[in-house]
Short mmCIF file of C-alpha atoms in Angstrom, two decimals:
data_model
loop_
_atom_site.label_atom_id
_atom_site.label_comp_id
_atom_site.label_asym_id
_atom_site.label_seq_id
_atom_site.Cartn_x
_atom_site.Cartn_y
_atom_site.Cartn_z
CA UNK A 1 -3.99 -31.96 32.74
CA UNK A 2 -3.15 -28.64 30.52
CA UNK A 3 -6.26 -28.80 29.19
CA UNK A 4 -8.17 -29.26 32.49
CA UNK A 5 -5.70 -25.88 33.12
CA UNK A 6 -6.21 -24.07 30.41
CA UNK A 7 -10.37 -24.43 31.00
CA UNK A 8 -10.46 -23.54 34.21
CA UNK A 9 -8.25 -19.99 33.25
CA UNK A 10 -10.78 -19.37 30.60
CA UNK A 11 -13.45 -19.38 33.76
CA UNK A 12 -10.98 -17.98 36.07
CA UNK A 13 -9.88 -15.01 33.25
CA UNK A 14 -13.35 -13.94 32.40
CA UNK A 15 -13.61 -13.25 36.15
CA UNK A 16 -10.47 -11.32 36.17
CA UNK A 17 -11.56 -9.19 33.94
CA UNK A 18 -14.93 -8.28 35.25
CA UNK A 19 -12.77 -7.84 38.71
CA UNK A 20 -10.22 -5.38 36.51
CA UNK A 21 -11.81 -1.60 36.84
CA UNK A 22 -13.28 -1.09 33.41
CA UNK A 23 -14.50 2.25 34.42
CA UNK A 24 -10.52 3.50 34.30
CA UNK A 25 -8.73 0.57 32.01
CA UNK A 26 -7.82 2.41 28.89
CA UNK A 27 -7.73 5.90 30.15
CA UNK A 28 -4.04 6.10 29.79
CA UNK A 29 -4.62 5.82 25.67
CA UNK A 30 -6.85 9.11 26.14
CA UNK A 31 -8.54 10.70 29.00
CA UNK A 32 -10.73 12.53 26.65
CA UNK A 33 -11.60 9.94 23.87
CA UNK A 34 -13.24 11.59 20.93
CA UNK A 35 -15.20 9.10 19.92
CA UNK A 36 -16.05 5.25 20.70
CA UNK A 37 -14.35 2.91 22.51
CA UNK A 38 -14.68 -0.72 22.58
CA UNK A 39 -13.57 -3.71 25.34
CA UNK A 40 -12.95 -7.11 24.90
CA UNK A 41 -10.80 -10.02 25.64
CA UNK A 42 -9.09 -11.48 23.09
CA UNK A 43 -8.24 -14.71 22.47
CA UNK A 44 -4.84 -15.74 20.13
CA UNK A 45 -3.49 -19.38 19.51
CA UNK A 46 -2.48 -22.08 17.60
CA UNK A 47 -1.80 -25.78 16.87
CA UNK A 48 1.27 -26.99 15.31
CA UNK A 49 0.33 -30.26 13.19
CA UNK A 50 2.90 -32.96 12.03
CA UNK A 51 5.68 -32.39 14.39
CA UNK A 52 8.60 -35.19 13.51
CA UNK A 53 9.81 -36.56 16.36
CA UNK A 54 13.21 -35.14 18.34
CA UNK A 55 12.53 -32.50 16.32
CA UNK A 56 13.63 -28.90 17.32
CA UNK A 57 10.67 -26.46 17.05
CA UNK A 58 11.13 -22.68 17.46
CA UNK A 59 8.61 -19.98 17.69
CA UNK A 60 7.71 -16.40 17.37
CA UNK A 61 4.31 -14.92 18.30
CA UNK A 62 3.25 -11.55 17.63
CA UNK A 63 2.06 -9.43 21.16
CA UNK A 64 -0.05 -6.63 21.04
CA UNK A 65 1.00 -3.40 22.83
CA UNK A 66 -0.60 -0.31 24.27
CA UNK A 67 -0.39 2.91 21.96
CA UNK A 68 -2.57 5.78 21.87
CA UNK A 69 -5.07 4.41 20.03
CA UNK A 70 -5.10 0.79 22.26
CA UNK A 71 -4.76 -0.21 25.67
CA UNK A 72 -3.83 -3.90 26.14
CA UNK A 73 -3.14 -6.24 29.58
CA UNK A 74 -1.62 -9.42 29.21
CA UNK A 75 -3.72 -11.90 31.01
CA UNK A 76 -2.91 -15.30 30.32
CA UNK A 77 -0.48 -17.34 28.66
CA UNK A 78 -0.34 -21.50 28.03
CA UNK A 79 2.86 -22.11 26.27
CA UNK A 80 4.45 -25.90 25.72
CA UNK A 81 7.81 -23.85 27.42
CA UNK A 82 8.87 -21.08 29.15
CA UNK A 83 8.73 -18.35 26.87
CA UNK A 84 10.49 -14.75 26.62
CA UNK A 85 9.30 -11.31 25.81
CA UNK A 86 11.49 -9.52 22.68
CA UNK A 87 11.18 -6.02 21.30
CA UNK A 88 11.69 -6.04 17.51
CA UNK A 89 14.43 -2.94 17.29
CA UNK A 90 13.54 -1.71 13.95
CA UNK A 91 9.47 -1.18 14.46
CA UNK A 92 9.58 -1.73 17.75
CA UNK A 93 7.14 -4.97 17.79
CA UNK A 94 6.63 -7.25 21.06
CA UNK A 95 7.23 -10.63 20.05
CA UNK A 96 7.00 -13.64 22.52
CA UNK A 97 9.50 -16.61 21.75
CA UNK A 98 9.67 -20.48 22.92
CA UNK A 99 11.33 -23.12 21.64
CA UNK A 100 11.26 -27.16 22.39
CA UNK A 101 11.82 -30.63 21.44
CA UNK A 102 9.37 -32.64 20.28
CA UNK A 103 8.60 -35.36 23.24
CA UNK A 104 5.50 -37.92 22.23
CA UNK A 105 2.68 -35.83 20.96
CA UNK A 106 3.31 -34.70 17.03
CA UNK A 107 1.26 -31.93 17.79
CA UNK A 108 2.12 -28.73 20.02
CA UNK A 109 -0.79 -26.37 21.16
CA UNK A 110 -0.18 -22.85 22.91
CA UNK A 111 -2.90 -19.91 23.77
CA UNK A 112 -2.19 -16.11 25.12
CA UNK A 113 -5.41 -13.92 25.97
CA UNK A 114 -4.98 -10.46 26.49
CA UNK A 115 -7.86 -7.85 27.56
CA UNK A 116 -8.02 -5.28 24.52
CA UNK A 117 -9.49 -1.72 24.99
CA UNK A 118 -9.51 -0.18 21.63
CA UNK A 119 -10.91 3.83 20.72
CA UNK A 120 -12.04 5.02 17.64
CA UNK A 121 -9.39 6.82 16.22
CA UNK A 122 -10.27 10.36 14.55
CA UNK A 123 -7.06 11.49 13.60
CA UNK A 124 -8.18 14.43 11.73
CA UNK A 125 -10.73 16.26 13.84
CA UNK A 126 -8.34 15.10 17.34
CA UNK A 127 -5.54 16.04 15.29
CA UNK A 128 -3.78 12.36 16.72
CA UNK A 129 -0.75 11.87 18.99
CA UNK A 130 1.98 14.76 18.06
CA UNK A 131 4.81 12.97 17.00
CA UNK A 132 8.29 13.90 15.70
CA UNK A 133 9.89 11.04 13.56
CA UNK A 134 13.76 10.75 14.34
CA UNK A 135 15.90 11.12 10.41
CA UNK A 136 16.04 6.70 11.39
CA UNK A 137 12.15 6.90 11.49
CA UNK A 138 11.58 9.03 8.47
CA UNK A 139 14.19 6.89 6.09
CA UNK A 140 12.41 3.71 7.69
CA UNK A 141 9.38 4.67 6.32
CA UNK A 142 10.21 6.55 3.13
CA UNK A 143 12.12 3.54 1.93
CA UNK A 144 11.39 0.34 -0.53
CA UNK A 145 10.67 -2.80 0.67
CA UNK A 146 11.02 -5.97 -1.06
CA UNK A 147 7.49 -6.14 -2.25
CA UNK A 148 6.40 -2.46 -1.80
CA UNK A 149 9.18 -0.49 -4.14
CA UNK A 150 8.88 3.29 -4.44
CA UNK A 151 10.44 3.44 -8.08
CA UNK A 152 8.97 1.45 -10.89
CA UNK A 153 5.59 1.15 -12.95
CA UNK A 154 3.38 1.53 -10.43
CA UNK A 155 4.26 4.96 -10.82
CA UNK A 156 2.68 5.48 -14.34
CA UNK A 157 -0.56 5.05 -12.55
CA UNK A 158 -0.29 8.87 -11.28
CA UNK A 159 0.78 10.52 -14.99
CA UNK A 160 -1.82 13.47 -15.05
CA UNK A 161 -2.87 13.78 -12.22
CA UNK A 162 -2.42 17.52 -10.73
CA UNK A 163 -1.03 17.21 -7.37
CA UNK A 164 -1.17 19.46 -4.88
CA UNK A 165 1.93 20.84 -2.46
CA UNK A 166 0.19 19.91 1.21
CA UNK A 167 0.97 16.32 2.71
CA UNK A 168 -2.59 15.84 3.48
CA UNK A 169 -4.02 16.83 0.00
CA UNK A 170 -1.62 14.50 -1.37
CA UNK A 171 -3.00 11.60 0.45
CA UNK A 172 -6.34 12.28 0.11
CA UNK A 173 -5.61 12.30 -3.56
CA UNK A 174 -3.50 8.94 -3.74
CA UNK A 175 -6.14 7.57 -1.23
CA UNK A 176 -8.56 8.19 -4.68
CA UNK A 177 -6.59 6.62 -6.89
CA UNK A 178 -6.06 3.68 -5.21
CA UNK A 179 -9.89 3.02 -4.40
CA UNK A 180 -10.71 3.82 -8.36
CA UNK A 181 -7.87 1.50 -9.65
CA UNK A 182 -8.14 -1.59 -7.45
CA UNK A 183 -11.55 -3.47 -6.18
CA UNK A 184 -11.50 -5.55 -2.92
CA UNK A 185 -11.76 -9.52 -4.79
CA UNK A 186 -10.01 -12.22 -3.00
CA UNK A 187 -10.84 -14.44 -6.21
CA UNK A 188 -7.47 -14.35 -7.92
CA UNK A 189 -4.47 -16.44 -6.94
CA UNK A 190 -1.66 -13.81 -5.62
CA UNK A 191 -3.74 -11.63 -3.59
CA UNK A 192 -2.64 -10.73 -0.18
CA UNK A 193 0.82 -10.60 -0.53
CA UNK A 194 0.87 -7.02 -0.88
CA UNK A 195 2.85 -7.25 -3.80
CA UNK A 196 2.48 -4.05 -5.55
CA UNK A 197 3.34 -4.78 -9.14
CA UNK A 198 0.87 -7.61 -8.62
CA UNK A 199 -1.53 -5.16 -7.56
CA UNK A 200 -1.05 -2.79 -10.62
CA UNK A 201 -1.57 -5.46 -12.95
CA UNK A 202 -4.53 -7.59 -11.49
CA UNK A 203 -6.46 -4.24 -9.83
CA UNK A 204 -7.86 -6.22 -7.19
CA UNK A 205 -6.82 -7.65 -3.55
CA UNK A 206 -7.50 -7.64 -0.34
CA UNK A 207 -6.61 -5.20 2.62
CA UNK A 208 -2.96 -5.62 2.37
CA UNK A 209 -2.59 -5.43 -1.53
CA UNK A 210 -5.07 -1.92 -1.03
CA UNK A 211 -2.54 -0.84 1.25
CA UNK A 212 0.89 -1.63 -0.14
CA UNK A 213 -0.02 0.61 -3.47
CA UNK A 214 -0.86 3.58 -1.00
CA UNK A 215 2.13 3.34 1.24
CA UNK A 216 4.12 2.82 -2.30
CA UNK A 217 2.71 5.86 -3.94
CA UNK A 218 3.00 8.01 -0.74
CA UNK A 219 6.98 7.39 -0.10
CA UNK A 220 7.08 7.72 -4.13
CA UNK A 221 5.60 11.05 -2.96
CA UNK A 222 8.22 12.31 0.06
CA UNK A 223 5.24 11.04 2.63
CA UNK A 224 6.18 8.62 5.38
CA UNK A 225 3.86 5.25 5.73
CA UNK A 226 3.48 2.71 7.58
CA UNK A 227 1.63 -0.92 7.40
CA UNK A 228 -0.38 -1.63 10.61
CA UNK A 229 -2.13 -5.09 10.79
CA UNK A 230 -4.45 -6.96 13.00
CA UNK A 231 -8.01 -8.01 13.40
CA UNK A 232 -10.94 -6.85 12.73
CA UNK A 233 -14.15 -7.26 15.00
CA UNK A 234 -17.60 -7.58 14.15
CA UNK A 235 -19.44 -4.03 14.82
CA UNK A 236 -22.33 -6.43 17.26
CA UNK A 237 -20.63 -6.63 20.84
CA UNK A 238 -20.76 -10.21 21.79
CA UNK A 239 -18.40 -13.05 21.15
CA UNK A 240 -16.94 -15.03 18.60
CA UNK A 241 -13.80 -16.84 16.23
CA UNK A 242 -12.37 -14.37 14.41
CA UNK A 243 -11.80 -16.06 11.12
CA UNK A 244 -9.33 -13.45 8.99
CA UNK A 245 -6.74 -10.85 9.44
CA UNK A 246 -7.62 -6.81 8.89
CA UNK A 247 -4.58 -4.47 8.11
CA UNK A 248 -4.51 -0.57 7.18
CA UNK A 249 -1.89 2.25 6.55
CA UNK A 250 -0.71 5.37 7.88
CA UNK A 251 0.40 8.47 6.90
CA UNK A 252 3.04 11.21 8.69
CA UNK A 253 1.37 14.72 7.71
CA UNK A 254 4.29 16.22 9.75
CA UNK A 255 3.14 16.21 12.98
CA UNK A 256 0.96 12.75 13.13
CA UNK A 257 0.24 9.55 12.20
CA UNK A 258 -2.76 9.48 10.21
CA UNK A 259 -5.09 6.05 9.09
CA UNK A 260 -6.77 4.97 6.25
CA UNK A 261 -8.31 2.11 5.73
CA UNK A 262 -9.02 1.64 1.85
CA UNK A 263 -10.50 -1.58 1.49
CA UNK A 264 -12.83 -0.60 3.76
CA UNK A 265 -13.89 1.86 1.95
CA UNK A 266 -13.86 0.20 -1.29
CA UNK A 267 -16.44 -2.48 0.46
CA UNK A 268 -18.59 0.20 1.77
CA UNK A 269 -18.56 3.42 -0.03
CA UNK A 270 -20.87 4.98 1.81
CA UNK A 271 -17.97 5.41 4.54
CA UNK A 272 -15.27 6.73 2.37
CA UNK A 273 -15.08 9.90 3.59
CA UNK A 274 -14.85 8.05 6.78
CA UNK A 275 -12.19 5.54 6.48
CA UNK A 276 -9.64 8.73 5.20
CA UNK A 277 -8.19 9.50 8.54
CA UNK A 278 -10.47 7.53 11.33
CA UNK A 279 -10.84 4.07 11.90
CA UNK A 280 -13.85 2.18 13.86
CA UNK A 281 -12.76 0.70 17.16
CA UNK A 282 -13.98 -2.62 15.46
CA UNK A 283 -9.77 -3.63 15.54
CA UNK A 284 -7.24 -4.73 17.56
CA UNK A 285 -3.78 -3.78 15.80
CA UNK A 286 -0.53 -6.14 16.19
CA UNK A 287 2.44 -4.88 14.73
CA UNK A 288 3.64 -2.17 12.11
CA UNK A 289 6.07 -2.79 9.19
CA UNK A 290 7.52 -5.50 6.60
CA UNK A 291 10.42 -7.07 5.87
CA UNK A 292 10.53 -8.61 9.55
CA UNK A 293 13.51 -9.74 11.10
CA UNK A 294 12.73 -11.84 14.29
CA UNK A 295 14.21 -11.26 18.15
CA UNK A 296 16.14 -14.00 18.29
CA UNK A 297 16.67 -13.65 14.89
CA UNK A 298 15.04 -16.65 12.53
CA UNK A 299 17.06 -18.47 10.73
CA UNK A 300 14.76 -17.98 7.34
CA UNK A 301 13.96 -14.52 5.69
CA UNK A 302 13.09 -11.93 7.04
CA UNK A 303 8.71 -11.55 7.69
CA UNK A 304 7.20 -10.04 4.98
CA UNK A 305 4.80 -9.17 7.56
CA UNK A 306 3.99 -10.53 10.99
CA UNK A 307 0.85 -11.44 12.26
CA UNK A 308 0.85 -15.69 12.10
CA UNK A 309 2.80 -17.49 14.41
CA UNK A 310 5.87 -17.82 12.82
CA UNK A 311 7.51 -21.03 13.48
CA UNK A 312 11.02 -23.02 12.53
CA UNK A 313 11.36 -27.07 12.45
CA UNK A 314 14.67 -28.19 12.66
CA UNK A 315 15.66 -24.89 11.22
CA UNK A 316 13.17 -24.53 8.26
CA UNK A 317 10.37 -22.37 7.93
CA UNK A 318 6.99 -25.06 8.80
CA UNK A 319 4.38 -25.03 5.99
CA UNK A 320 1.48 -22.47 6.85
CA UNK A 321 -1.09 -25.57 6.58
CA UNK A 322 0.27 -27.02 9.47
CA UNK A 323 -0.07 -24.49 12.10
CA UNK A 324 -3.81 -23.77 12.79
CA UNK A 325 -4.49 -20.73 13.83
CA UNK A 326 -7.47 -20.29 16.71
CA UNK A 327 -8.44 -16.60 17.40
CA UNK A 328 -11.57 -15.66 19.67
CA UNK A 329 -12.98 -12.53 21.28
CA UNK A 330 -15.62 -11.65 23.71
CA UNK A 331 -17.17 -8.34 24.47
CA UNK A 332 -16.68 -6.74 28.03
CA UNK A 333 -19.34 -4.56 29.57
CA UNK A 334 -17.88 -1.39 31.06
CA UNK A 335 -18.86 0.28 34.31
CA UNK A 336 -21.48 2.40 34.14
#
């Protein structure tokens, strides 16, 4: 019967959002969008595998919220229980919660769909959203975390190097170094951790291991960052499984956030120049930060990022192989 459900809200929900008015969803991120902007439903779920029976199951899910750089409308949820809507107090992430016992089935399944409208972000020509960072915000962000430290060897990397006094010049300059030191290979065991001794040594990873040098280098530096993480989209409109995460990093220049999005331009270096200080609207982001502590609070260690569904068994973490993640998205054609 849930599945009979759950396929007639994937016919019901496409019509929803063709009923929604596209010409004006978004407009709240900003009226006068410098650049692209891209719609799209977007699909998030998983499967939990090898459930033991009466056993106690709790789980987290990360939400995606409306910034200025993303509008996003809940529009359907299939959950094995009722499930409640937490704010993470430290970044400020949406996470959804449910918890059960395990009746016949050793497998639980549970969906959310949410329609996405995501700009291109231009955050040096626009300038960005004008923010001023609270003395919390700025020690948040200018401090180690447990894989990302701001003292150490990574540091050597920068002997010589001539820096100059303006926050932006800075990054630009660490943004550099970390393209010529590390090349985007997802060969080696270790990558993706963003583990930033790891990083140092093996000079190659993916998005995340890119990132966690910058963000380590600029707080080395007196600069606020930030890890952002999501998905990436293909450019084509059209629809599709999204098989892998995307993440980037942010800068505070001292009145904005400001993206890069290094492995990007380590993959295509024709867009360097590019990827220091705009992002495609190709994305949809999740949530910000590591070192994750959970609303209600898990009863393992804290995230060291959040993007998966994060679930407990009896009060231990389940294995990553046995929760299947399922993510999907489908282009929506705007209004003329």
């Amino acid at each position: 019967m849930k599945r009979k459900l759950l396929v007639l809200w994937m016919v019901l929900s496409g019509a929803l959002a063709q009923s929604l008015s596209l010409s004006t969803f978004g407009q709240e991120v900003k009226k006068n969008a410098p650049g692209n902007s891209r719609t799209f439903r977007f699909d998030y779920g998983a499967t939990l595998k090898d459930l033991p029976a009466g056993a106690r199951v709790r789980a987290w899910l990360p939400v995606p919220q409306s910034t200025d750089r993303q509008t996003v409308k809940a529009l359907q949820q299939e959950l094995p229980s009722a499930g409640q809507l937490h704010t993470d107090p430290v970044y400020g992430n949406r996470i959804l919660y449910f918890e059960l016992t395990r009746s016949a089935s050793p497998s639980v399944a549970f969906t959310t769909s949410y329609l996405v409208r995501r700009e291109e972000v231009r955050g040096l020509s626009s300038g960005g959203e004008q923010v001023d960072l609270t003395d919390r915000q700025r020690q948040l962000f200018l401090s180690a975390n447990t894989l990302v430290p701001v003292t150490g060897k990574q540091l050597e990397l920068l002997k010589g190097i001539s820096f100059p006094q303006d926050p932006l010049a800075i990054a630009r300059t660490l943004y550099d170094r970390v393209d010529d030191h590390v090349k985007y290979d997802k060969s080696r065991p270790g990558y993706g951790n963003g583990d930033v001794l790891w990083v140092c040594d093996s000079r190659t990873g993916n998005c995340t291991d890119f990132h966690s040098l910058f963000i380590s280098w600029a707080r080395a530096k007196g600069i606020p960052a930030r890890f952002e993480i999501g998905f990436s989209l293909p450019s084509e409109r059209g629809k599709g499984v999204i098989s892998g995460y995307h993440c980037w990093a942010e800068f505070y220049n001292g009145q904005s956030w400001v993206p890069v999005d290094i492995s990007e331009a380590d993959k295509h270096p024709e867009m360097k120049q590019y990827f220091f200080g705009n992002l495609t609207e190709n994305r949809v982001a999740f949530t910000i930060g590591r070192d994750i502590n959970l609303v209600p609070r898990q009863s393992g260690e804290p995230l060291n990022y959040f993007l998966f569904p994060y679930v407990e068994v009896n009060g231990l973490p389940w294995p990553k192989e046995k929760i299947e993640l399922s993510c999907a998205y489908a282009d929506i054609e705007r209004e003329k």
